Coordinates of C-alpha atoms in Angstrom, one line a residue:
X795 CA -24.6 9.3 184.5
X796 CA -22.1 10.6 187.4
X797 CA -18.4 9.3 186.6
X798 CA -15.4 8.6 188.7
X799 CA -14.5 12.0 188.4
X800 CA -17.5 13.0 189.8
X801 CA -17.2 10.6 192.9
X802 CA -13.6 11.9 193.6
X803 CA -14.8 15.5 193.6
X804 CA -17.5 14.9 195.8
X805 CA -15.6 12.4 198.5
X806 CA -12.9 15.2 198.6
X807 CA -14.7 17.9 199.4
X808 CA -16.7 16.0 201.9
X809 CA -13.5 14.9 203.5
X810 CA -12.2 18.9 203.2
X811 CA -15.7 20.7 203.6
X812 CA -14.0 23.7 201.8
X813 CA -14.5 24.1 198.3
X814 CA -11.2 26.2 197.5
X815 CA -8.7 23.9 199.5
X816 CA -10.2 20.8 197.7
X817 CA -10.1 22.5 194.3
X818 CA -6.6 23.5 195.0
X819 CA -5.6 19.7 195.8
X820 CA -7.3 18.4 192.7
X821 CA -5.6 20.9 190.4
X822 CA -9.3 23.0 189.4
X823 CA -10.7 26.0 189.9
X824 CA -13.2 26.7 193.0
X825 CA -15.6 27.0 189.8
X826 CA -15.1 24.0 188.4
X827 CA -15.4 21.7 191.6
X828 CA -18.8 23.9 192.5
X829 CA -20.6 22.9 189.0
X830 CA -18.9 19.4 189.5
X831 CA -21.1 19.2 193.0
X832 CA -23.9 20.7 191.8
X833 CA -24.1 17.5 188.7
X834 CA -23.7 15.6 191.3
X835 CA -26.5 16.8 193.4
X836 CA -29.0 16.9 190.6
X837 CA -28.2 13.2 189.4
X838 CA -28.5 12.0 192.9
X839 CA -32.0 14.5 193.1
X840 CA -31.4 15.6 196.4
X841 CA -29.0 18.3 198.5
X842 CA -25.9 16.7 200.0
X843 CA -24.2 19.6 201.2
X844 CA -25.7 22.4 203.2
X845 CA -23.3 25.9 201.8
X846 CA -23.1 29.2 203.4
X847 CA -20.9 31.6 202.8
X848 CA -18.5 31.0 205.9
X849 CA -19.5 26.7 205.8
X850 CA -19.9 23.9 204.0
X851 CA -21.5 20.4 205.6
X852 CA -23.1 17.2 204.2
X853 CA -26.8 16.3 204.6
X854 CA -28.2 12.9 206.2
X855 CA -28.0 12.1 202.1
X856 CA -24.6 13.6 202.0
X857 CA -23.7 11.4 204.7
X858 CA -25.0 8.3 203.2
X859 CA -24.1 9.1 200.1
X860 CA -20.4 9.4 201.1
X861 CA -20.3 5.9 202.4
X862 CA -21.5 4.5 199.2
X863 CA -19.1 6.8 196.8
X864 CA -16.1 5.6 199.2
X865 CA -17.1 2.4 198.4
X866 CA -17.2 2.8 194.8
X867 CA -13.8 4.5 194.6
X868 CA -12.2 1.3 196.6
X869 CA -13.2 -1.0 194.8
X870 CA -12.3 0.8 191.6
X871 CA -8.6 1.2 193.0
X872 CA -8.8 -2.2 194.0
X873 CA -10.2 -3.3 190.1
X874 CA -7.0 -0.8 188.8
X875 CA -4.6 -3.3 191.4
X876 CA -5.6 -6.6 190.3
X877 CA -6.0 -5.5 186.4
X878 CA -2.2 -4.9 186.8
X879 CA -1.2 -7.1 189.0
X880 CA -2.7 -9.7 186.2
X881 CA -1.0 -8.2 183.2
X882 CA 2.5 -8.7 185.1
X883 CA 1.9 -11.7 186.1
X884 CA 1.9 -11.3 190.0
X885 CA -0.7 -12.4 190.4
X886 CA -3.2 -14.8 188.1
X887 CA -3.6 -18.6 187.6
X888 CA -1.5 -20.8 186.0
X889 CA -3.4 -24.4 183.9
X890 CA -0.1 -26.9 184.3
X891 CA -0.5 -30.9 182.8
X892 CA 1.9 -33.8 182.8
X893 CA 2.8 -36.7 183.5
X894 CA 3.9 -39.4 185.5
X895 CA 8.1 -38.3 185.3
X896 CA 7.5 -35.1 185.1
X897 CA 6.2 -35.0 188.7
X898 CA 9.0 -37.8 189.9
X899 CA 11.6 -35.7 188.4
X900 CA 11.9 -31.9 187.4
X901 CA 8.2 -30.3 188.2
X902 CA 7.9 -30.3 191.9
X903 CA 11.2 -28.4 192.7
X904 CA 9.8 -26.1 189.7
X905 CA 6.8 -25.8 191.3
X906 CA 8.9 -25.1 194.8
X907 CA 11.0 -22.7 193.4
X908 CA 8.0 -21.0 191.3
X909 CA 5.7 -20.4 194.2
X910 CA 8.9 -19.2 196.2
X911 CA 9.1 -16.4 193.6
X912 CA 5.4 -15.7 192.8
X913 CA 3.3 -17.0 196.0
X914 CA -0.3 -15.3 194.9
X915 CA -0.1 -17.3 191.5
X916 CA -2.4 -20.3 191.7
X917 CA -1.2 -23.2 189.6
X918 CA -4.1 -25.7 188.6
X919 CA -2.1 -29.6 188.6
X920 CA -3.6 -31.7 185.8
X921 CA -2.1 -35.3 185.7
X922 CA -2.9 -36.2 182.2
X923 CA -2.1 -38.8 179.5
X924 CA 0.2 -37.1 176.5
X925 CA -3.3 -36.9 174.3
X926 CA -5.3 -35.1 176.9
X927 CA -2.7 -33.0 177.4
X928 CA -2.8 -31.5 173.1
X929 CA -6.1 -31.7 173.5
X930 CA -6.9 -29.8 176.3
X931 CA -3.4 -27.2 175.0
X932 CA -5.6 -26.8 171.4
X933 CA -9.0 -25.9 173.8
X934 CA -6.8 -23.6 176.0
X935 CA -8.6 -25.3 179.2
X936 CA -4.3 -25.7 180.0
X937 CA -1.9 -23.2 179.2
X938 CA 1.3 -25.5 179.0
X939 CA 2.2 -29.3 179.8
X940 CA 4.8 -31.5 180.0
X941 CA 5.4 -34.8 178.8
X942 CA 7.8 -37.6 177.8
X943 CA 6.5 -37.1 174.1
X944 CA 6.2 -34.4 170.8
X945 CA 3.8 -32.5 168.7
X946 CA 3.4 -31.8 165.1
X947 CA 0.6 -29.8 166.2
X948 CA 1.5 -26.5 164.5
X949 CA -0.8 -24.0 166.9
X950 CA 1.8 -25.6 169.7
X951 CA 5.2 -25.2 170.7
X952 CA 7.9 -27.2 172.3
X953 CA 10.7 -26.9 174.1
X954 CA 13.1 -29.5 176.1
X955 CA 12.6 -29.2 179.8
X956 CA 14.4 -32.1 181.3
X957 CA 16.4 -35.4 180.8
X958 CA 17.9 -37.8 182.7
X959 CA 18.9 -41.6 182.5
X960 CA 16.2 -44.8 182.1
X961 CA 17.5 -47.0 184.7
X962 CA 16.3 -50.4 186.1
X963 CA 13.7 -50.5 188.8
X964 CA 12.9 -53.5 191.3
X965 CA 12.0 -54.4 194.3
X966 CA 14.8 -54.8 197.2
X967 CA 15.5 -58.1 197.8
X968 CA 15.1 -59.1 194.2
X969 CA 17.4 -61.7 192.1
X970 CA 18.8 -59.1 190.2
X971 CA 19.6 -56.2 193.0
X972 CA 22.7 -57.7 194.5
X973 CA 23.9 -57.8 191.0
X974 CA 27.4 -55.6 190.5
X975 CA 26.6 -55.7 186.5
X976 CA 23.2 -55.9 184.5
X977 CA 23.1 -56.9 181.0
X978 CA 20.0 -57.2 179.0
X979 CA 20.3 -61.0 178.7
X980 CA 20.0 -61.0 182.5
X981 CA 16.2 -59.8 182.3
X982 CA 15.1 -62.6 180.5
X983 CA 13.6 -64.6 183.4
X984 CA 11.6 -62.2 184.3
X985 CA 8.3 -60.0 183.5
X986 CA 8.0 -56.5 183.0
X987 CA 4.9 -53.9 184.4
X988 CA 5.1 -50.9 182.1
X989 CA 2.1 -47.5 181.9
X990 CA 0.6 -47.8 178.9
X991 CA 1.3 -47.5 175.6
X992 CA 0.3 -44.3 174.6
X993 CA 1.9 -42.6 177.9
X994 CA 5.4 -44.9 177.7
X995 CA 6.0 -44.6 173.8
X996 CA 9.4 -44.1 174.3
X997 CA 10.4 -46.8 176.5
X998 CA 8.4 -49.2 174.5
X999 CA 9.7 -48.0 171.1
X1000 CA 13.4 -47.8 172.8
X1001 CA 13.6 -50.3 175.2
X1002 CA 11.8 -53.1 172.9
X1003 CA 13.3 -52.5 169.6
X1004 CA 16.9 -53.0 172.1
X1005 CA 15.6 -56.3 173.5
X1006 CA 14.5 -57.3 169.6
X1007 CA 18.1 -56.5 168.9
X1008 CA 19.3 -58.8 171.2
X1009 CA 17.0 -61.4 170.6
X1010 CA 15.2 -61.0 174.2
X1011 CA 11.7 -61.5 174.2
X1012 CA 10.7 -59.4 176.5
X1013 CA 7.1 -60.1 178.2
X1014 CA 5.0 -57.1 179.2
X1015 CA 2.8 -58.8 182.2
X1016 CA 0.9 -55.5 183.0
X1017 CA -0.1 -51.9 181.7
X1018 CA -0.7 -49.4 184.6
X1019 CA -2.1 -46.4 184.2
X1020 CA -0.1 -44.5 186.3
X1021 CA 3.5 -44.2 188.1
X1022 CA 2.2 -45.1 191.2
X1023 CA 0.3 -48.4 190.2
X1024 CA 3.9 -49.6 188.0
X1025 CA 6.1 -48.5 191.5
X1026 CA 3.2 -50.9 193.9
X1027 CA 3.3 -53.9 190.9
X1028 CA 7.2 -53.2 191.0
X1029 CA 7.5 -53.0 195.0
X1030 CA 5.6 -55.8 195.4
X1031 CA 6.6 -58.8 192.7
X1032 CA 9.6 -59.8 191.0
X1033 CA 8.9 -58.0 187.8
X1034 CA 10.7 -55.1 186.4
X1035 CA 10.2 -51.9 185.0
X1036 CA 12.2 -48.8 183.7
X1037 CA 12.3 -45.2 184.8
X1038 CA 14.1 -42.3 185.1
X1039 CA 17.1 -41.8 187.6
X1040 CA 15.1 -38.8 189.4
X1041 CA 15.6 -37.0 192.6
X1042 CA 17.1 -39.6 195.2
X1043 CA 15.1 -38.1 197.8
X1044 CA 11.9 -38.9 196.2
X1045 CA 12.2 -42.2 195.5
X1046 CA 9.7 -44.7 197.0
X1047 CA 10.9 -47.2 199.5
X1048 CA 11.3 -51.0 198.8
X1049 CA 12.6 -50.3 195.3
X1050 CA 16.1 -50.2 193.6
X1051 CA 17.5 -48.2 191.0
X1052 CA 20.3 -50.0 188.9
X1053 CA 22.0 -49.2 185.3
X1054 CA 22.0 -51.8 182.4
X1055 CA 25.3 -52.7 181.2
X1056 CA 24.6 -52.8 177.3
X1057 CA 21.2 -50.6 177.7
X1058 CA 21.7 -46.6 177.8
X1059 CA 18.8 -44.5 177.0
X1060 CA 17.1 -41.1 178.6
X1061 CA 14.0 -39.7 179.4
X1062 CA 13.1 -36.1 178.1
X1063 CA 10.2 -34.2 178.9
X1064 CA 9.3 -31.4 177.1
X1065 CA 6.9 -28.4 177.7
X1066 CA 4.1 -27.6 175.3
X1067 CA 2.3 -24.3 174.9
X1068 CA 0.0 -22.9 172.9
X1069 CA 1.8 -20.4 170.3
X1070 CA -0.8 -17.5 170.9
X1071 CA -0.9 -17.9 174.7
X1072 CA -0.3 -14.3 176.3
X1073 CA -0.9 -15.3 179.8
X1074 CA 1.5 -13.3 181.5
X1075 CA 1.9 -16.0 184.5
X1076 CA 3.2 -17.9 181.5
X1077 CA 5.9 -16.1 180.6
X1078 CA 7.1 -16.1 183.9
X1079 CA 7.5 -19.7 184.3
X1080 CA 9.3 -19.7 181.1
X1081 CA 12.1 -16.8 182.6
X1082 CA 12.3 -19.0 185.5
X1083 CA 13.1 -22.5 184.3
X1084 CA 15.8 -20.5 181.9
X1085 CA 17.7 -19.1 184.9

């Protein structure tokens, strides 16, 4: 079996056609590089150079062969490039969940300012409920996600990413937007669409438990799935809803942000990762949202 040695000493001399300047450039004897061709020749089972004493040139095999061995030393510099590339990170994929406020707050300037630094990294974008998320973490199909939520999971690890204020959303034009001050006693008129349980625990747990407190009771008309679906109920209808203050820029026409009075709470995502996950693309995310 011929190895890439063997394909570098014959390319080179077929590119020099003298034995002793290629043997010089590749740091052997004249000796050496002549047994080298004449492996070669007797694995391939044919001549592919024609040697005189004042000449060397390649056969019709020699010719062919060279095409093929040019190949094959290509596309193992190419296999070197990309196995690097890979174990720094510049290159690679990246398995990313989360949820609904992730993507309306922190994550896309992340993703902005990620791709900025690293543009031949492809990021797979997984919207997932918190669940899905551990589960999919645990079966390594994701290598990190992010979501308004924790883990006791002790294979994973977390870390804080974001927070930011739960405000008041509505539609414009509502009751309540004119409003200068919001208390909680103010809501009681009106319905509430929140996401569903398992994907809102905090808001729920938070925001309920406050109501209780003030003895509001609070009626949840609908349970969406997603951000979207709770922003369209919201936009559309006189209920309410809570959410984070987010970007400015990115929030969806027809509805108003407003603070509660006697209410103050915050949103905060956190990252989860497997503890034995060495993807290097990984640890490059992490460096950036650090900076």
């Amino acid at each position: 079996m011929l190895n890439l040695r063997d394909f570098e000493a014959f390319a080179a001399l077929a590119r020099q056609l003298h034995f002793q300047d290629t043997a010089d450039r590749m740091n052997i004897s004249a000796a050496t590089l002549s047994r080298i061709i004449s492996r070669v020749e007797e694995k391939v089972g044919t001549r592919l150079f024609d040697r005189t004493t004042r000449s060397v040139s390649l056969t019709v095999a020699g010719q062919a062969f060279l095409v093929e061995a040019e190949q094959l030393l290509k596309q193992q510099k190419r296999a070197m490039q990309v196995g690097q590339e890979i174990g720094q990170g510049i290159t690679g994929h990246l398995k990313l969940g989360y949820g609904g406020a992730a993507m309306e707050t922190f994550l896309p300037s992340m993703l902005s300012r990620f791709r900025a630094r690293f543009p031949r990294v492809r990021i797979d974008l997984n919207l997932l409920p918190i669940s899905v998320q551990e589960e999919a973490l645990l079966a390594r199909e994701l290598d990190i996600g992010f979501f308004s939520g924790s883990t006791r999971n002790s294979e994973l690890r977390m870390e804080l990413c974001h927070r930011e204020p739960l405000l008041l959303i509505m539609a414009e034009g509502h009751p309540l937007s004119a409003r200068t001050s919001i208390r909680l006693a103010d809501l009681a008129p009106y319905g509430f669409v929140f996401g569903k349980r398992e994907k809102w625990v905090n808001v729920y747990d938070r925001f309920l438990d406050a109501c209780g407190q003030h003895n509001l009771d609070i009626r949840v008309e609908y349970e969406a799935d997603d951000v979207a679906s709770v922003m369209g109920v919201v936009a559309a209808s006189d209920l309410l809803s809570l959410f984070p203050e987010g970007n400015p820029l990115m929030r969806r026409r027809g509805i108003v942000w407003r603070a509660l009075d006697d209410f103050s709470d915050e949103t905060q995502i956190n990252g989860i990762w497997r503890r034995d996950n060495d993807n290097p693309v990984l640890r490059h995310w992490w460096a950036l949202m650090h900076e």
